PDB file of C-alpha atoms in Angstrom:
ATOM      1  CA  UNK T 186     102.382 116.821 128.859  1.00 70.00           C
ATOM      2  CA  UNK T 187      99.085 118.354 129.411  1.00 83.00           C
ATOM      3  CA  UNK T 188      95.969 116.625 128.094  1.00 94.00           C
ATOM      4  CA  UNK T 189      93.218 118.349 125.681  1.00 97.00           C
ATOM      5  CA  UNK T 190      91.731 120.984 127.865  1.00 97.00           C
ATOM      6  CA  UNK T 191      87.999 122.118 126.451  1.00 98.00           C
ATOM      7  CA  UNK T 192      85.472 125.111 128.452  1.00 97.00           C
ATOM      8  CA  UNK T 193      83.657 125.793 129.690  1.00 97.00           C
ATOM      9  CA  UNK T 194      83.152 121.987 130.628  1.00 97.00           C
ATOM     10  CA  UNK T 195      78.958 122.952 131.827  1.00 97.00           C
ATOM     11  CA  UNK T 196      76.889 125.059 130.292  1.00 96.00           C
ATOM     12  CA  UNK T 197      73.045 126.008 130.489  1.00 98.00           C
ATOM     13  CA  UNK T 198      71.576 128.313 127.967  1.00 98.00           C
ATOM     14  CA  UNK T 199      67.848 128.799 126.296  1.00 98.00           C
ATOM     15  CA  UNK T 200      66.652 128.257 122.617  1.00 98.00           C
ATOM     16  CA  UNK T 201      68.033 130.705 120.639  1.00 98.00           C
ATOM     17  CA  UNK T 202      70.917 131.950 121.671  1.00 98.00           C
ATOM     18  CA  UNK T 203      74.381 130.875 120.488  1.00 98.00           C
ATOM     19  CA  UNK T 204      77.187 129.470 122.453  1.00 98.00           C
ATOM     20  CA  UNK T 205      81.355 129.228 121.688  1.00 98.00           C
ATOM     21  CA  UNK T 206      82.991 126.171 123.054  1.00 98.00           C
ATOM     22  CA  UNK T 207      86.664 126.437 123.439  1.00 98.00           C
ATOM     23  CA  UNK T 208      89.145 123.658 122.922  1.00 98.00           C
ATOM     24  CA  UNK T 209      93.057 123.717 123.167  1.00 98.00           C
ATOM     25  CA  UNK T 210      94.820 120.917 121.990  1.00 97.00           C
ATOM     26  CA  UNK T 211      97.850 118.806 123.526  1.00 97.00           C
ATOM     27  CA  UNK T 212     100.841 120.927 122.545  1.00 96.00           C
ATOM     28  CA  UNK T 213     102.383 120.462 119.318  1.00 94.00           C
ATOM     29  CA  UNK T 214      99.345 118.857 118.144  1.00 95.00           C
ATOM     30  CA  UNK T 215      97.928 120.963 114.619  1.00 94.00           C
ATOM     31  CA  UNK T 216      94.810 118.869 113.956  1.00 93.00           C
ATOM     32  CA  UNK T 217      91.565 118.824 115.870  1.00 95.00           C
ATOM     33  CA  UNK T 218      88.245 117.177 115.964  1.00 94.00           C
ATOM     34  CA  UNK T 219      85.078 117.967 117.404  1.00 96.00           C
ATOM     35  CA  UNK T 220      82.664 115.471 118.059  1.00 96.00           C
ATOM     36  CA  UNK T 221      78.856 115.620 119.290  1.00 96.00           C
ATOM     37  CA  UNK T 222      77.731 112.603 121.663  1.00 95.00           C
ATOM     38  CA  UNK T 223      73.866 112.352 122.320  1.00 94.00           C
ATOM     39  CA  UNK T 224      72.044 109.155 124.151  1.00 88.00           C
ATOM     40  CA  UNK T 225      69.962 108.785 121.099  1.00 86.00           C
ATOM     41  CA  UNK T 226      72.295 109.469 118.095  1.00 87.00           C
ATOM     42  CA  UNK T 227      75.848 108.284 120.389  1.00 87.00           C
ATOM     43  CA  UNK T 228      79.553 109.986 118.874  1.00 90.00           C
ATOM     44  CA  UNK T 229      79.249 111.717 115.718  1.00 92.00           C
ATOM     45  CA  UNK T 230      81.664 113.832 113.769  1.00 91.00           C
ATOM     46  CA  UNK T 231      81.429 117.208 113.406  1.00 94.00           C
ATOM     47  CA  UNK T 232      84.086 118.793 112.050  1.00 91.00           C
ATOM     48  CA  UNK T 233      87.997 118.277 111.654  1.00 91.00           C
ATOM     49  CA  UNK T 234      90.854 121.237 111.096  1.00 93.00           C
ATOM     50  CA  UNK T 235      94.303 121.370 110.525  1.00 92.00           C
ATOM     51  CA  UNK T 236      96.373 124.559 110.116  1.00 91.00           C
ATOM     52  CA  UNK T 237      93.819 126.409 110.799  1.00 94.00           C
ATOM     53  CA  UNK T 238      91.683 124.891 107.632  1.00 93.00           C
ATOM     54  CA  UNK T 239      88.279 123.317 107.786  1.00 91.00           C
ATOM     55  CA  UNK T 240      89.771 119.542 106.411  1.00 88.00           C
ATOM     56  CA  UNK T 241      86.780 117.806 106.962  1.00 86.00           C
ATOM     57  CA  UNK T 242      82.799 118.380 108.067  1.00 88.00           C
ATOM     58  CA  UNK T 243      80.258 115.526 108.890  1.00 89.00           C
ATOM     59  CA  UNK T 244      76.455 115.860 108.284  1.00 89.00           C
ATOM     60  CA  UNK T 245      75.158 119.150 110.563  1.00 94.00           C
ATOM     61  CA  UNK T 246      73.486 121.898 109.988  1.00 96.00           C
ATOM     62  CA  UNK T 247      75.144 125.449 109.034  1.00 96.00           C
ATOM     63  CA  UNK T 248      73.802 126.576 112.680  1.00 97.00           C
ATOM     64  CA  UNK T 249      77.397 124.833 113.354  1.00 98.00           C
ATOM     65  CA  UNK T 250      80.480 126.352 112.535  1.00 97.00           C
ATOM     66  CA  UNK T 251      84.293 125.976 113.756  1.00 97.00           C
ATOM     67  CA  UNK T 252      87.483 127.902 113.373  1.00 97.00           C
ATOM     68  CA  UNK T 253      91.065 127.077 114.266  1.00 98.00           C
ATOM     69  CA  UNK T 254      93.812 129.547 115.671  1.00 97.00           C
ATOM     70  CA  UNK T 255      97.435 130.166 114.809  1.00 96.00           C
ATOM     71  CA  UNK T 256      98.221 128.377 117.901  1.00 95.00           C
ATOM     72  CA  UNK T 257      95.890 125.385 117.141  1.00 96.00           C
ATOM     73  CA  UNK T 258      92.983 126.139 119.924  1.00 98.00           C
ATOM     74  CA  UNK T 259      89.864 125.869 118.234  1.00 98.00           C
ATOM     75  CA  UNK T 260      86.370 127.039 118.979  1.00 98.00           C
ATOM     76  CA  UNK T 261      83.052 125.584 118.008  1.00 98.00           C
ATOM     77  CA  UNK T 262      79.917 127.631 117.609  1.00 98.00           C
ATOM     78  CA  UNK T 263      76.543 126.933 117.573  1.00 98.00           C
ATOM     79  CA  UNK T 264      73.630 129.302 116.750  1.00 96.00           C
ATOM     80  CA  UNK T 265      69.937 129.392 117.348  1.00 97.00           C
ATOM     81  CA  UNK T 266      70.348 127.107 119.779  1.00 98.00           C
ATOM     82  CA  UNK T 267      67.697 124.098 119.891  1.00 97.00           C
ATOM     83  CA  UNK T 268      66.658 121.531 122.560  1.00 97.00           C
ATOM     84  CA  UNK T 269      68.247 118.786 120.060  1.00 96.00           C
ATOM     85  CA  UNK T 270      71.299 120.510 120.608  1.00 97.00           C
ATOM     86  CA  UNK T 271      71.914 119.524 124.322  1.00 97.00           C
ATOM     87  CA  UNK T 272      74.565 117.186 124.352  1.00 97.00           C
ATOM     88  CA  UNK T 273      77.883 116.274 125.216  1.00 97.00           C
ATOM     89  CA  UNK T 274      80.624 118.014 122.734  1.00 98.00           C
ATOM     90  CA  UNK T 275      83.955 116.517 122.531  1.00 97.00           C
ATOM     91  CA  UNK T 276      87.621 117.491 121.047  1.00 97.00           C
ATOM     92  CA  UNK T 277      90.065 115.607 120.070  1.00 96.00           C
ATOM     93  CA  UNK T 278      94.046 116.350 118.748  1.00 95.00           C
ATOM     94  CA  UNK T 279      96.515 114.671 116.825  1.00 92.00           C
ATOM     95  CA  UNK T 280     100.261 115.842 116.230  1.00 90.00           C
ATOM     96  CA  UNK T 281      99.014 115.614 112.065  1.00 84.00           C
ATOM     97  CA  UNK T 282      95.770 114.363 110.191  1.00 76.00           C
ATOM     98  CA  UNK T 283      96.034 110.566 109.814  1.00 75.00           C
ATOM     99  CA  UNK T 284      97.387 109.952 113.031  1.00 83.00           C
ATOM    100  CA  UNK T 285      95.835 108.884 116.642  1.00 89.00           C
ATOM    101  CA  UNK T 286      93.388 111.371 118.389  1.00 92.00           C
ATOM    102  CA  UNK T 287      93.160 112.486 121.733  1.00 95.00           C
ATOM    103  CA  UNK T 288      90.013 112.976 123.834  1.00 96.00           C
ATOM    104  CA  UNK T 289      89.285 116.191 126.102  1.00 97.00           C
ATOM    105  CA  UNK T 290      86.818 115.850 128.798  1.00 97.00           C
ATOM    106  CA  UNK T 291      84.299 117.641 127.062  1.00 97.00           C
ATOM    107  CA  UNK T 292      81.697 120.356 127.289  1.00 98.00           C
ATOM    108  CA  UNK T 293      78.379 119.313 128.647  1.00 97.00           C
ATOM    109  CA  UNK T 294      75.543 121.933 126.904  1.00 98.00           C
ATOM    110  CA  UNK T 295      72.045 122.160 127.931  1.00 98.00           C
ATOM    111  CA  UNK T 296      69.549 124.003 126.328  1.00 98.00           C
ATOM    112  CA  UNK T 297      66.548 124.914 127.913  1.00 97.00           C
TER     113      UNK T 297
ATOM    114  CA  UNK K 204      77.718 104.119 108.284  1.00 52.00           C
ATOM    115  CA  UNK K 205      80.155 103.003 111.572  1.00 54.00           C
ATOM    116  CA  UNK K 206      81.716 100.049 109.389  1.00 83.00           C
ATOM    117  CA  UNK K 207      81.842  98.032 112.542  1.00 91.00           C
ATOM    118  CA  UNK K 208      79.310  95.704 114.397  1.00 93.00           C
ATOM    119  CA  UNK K 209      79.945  95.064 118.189  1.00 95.00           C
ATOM    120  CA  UNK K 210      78.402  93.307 120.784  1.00 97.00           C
ATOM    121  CA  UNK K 211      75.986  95.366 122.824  1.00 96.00           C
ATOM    122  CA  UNK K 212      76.854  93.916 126.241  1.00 97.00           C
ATOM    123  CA  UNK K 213      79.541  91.733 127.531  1.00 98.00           C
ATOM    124  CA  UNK K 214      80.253  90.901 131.447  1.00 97.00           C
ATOM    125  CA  UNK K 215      84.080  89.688 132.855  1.00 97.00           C
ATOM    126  CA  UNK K 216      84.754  88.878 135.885  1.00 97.00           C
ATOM    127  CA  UNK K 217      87.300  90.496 137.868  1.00 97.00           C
ATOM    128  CA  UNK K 218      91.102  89.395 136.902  1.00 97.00           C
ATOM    129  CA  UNK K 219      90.072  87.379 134.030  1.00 97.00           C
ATOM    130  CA  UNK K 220      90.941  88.512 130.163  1.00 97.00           C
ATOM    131  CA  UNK K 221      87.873  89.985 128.731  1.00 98.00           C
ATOM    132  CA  UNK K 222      88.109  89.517 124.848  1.00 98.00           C
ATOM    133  CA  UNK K 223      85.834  92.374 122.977  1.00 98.00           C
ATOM    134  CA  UNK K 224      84.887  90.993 119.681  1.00 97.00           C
ATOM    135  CA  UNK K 225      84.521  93.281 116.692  1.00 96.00           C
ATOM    136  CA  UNK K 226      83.459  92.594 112.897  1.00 95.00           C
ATOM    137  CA  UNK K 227      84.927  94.945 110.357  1.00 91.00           C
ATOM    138  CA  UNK K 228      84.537  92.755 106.720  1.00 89.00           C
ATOM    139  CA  UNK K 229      84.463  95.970 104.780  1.00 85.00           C
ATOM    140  CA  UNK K 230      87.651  97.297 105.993  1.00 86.00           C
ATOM    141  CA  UNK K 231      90.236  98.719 102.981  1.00 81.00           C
ATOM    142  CA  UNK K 232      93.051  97.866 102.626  1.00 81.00           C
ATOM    143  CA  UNK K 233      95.080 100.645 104.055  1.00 80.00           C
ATOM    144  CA  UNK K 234      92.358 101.573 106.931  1.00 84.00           C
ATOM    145  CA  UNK K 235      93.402 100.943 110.694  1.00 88.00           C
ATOM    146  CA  UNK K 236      91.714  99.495 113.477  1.00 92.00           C
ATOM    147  CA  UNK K 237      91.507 101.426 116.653  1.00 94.00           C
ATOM    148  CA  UNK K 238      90.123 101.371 120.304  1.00 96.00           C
ATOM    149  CA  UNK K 239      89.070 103.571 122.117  1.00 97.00           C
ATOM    150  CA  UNK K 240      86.758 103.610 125.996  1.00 97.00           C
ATOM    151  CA  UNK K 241      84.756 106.101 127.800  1.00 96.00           C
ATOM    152  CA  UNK K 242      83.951 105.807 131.337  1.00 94.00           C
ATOM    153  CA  UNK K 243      80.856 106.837 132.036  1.00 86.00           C
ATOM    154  CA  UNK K 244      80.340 110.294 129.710  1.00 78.00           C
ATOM    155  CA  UNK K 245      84.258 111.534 130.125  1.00 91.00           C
ATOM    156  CA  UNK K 246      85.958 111.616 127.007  1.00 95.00           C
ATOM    157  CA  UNK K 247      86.803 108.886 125.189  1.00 95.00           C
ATOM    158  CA  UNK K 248      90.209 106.891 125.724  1.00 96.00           C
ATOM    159  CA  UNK K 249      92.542 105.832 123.052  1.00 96.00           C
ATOM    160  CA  UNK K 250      93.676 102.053 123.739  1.00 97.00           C
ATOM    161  CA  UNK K 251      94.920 100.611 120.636  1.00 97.00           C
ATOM    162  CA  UNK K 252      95.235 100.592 117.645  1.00 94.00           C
ATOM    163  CA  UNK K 253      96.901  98.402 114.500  1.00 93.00           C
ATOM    164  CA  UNK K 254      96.877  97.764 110.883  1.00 91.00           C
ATOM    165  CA  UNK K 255      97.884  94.063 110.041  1.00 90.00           C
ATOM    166  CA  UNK K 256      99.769  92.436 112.799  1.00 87.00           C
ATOM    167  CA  UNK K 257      98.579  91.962 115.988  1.00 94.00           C
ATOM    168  CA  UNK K 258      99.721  94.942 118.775  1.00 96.00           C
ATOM    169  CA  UNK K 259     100.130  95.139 121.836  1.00 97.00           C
ATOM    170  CA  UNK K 260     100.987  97.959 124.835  1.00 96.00           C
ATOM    171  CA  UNK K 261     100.895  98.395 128.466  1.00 95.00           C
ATOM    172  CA  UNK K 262      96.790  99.067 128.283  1.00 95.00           C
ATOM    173  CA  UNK K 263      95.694  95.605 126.240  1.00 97.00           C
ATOM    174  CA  UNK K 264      96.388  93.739 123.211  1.00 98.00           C
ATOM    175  CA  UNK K 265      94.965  93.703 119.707  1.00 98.00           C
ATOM    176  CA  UNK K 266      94.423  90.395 117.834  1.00 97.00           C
ATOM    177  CA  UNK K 267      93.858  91.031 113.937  1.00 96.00           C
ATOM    178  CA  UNK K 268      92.347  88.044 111.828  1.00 95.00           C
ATOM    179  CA  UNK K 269      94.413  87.461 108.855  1.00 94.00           C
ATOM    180  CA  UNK K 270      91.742  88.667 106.295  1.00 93.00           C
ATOM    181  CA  UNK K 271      91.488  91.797 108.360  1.00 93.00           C
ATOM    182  CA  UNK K 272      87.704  91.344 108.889  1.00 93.00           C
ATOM    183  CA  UNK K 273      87.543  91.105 112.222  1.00 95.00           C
ATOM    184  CA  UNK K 274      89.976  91.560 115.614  1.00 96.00           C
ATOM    185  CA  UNK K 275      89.661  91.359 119.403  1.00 97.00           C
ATOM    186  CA  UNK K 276      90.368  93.746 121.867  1.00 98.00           C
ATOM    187  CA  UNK K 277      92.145  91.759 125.281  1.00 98.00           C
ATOM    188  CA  UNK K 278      92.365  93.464 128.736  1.00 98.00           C
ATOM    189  CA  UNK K 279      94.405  90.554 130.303  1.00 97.00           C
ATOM    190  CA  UNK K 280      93.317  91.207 133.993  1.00 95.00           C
ATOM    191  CA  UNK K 281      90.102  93.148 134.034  1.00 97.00           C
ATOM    192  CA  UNK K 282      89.256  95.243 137.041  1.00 97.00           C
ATOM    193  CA  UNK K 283      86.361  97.234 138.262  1.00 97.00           C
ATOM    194  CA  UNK K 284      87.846 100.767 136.888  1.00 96.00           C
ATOM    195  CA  UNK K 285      87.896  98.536 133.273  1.00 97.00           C
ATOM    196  CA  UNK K 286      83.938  98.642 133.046  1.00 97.00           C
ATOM    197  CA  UNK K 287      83.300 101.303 130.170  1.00 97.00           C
ATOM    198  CA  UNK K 288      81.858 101.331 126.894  1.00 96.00           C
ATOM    199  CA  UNK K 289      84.065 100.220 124.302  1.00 97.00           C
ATOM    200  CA  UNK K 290      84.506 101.244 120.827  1.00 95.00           C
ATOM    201  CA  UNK K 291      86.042 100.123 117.880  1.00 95.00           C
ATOM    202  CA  UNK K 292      86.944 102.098 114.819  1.00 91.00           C
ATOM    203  CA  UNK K 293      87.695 101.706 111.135  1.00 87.00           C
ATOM    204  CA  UNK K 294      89.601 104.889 110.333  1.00 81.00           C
ATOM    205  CA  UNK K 295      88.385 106.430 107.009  1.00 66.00           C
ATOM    206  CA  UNK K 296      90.964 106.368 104.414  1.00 56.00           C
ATOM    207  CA  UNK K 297      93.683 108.786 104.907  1.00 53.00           C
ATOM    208  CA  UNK K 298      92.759 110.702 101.401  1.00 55.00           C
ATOM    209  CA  UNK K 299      89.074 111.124 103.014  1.00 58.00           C
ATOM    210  CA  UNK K 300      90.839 112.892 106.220  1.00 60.00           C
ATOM    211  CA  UNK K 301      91.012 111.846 109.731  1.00 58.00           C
ATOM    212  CA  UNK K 302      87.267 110.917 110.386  1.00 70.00           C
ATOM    213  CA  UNK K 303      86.421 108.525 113.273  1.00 76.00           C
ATOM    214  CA  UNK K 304      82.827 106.705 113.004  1.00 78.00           C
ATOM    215  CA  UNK K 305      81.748 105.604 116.348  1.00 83.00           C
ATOM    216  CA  UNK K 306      78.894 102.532 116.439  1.00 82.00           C
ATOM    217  CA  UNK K 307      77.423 102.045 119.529  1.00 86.00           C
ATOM    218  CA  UNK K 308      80.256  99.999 121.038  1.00 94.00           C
ATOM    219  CA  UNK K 309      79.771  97.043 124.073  1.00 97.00           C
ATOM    220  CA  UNK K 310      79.652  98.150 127.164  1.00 97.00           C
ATOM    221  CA  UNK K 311      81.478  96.061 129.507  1.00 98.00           C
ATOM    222  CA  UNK K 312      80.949  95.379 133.068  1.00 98.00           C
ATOM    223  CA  UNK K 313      83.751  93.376 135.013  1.00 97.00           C
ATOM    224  CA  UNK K 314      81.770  91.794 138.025  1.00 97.00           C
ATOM    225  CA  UNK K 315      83.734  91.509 141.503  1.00 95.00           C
TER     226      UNK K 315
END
């Protein structure tokens, strides 16, 4: 079974703009995570969805935003893009909410 | 507010158990325990993970205290591709959804 696939997994962009990271889950899986890693403030929650519903958000800004599909993929967004928001941004899947997550490789963001 | 304290840094040497200490005296009742690693920026990888009794699979074993305030991750025979940063996890309550609060973890380094 394939792992959690996320892209683009490099990206460079300037302050300002906005950027869509893309995540699709291990199949069958209906719940996923997105996570934010930084050297200075390590793993932190972003947001969580299941069945296409926003289940659970951490403590960020409105600038970030998520949706889920029919078909599970989800996409992040982040607009107005800031140099605090390079980082590493991870997904995760589980098969329901409550239940063991799964890692992607990630999508490494710069902003410039 | 991770929930768990960890050792920064730990070394093993090669083929000997390294034993990953973790302190979790706040954990509830019906909150798990998990593992997970990351290898140098990749995603994190799910190891483990256990409620009361002590678990264990083809990756490493879990070791619970009875009081639930503490367990220990094992890696029986550590090897070079074992160095990583390791992380354990209280899971949030189930009726608080599927959050995962990363600390900082202990990085490990098995030596040759």
């Amino acid at each position: 079974k394939a792992g959690v696939t996320q892209t683009p997994r490099y990206l460079i962009k300037t302050r300002g703009q906005q950027v869509t990271l893309s995540c699709s889950p291990i199949s069958g899986h209906r719940s996923v995570s997105w996570y934010q890693q930084t050297p200075g403030q390590g793993l932190q929650f972003l947001f969580e969805y299941f069945s296409e519903t926003q289940r659970n958000k951490g403590n960020f800004p409105g600038r970030f935003s998520g949706r889920q599909f029919s078909n599970s993929r989800s996409e992040m967004n982040v607009s107005t893009l800031e140099l605090g928001d390079s980082a590493l941004y991870l997904c995760a899947s589980s098969f329901r909410l409550e239940e063991t997550q799964y890692f992607g490789p990630g999508t490494r963001l710069l902003v410039l | 507010d991770a929930k768990t304290t960890q050792p920064p840094s730990m070394d093993c040497a090669e083929g000997r158990a390294a034993n990953l200490p973790c302190n979790h005296s706040t954990i509830s009742g019906n909150e798990y325990v998990y593992w997970y690693r990351q290898i140098h920026s990749q995603g994190p990888q799910y190891i483990i993970h256990g409620l009361k009794n002590n678990e264990t699979n083809e990756m490493a074993s879990l070791i619970i205290t009875e009081d639930r305030k503490s367990s220990t991750l094992i890696l029986p025979h550590a090897t070079l591709r074992d160095t990583a940063v390791y992380y354990c996890i209280v899971r949030v309550a189930p009726n608080t959804g599927n959050q995962f609060y990363f600390g900082t973890g202990t990085s490990l380094t098995v030596i040759p």
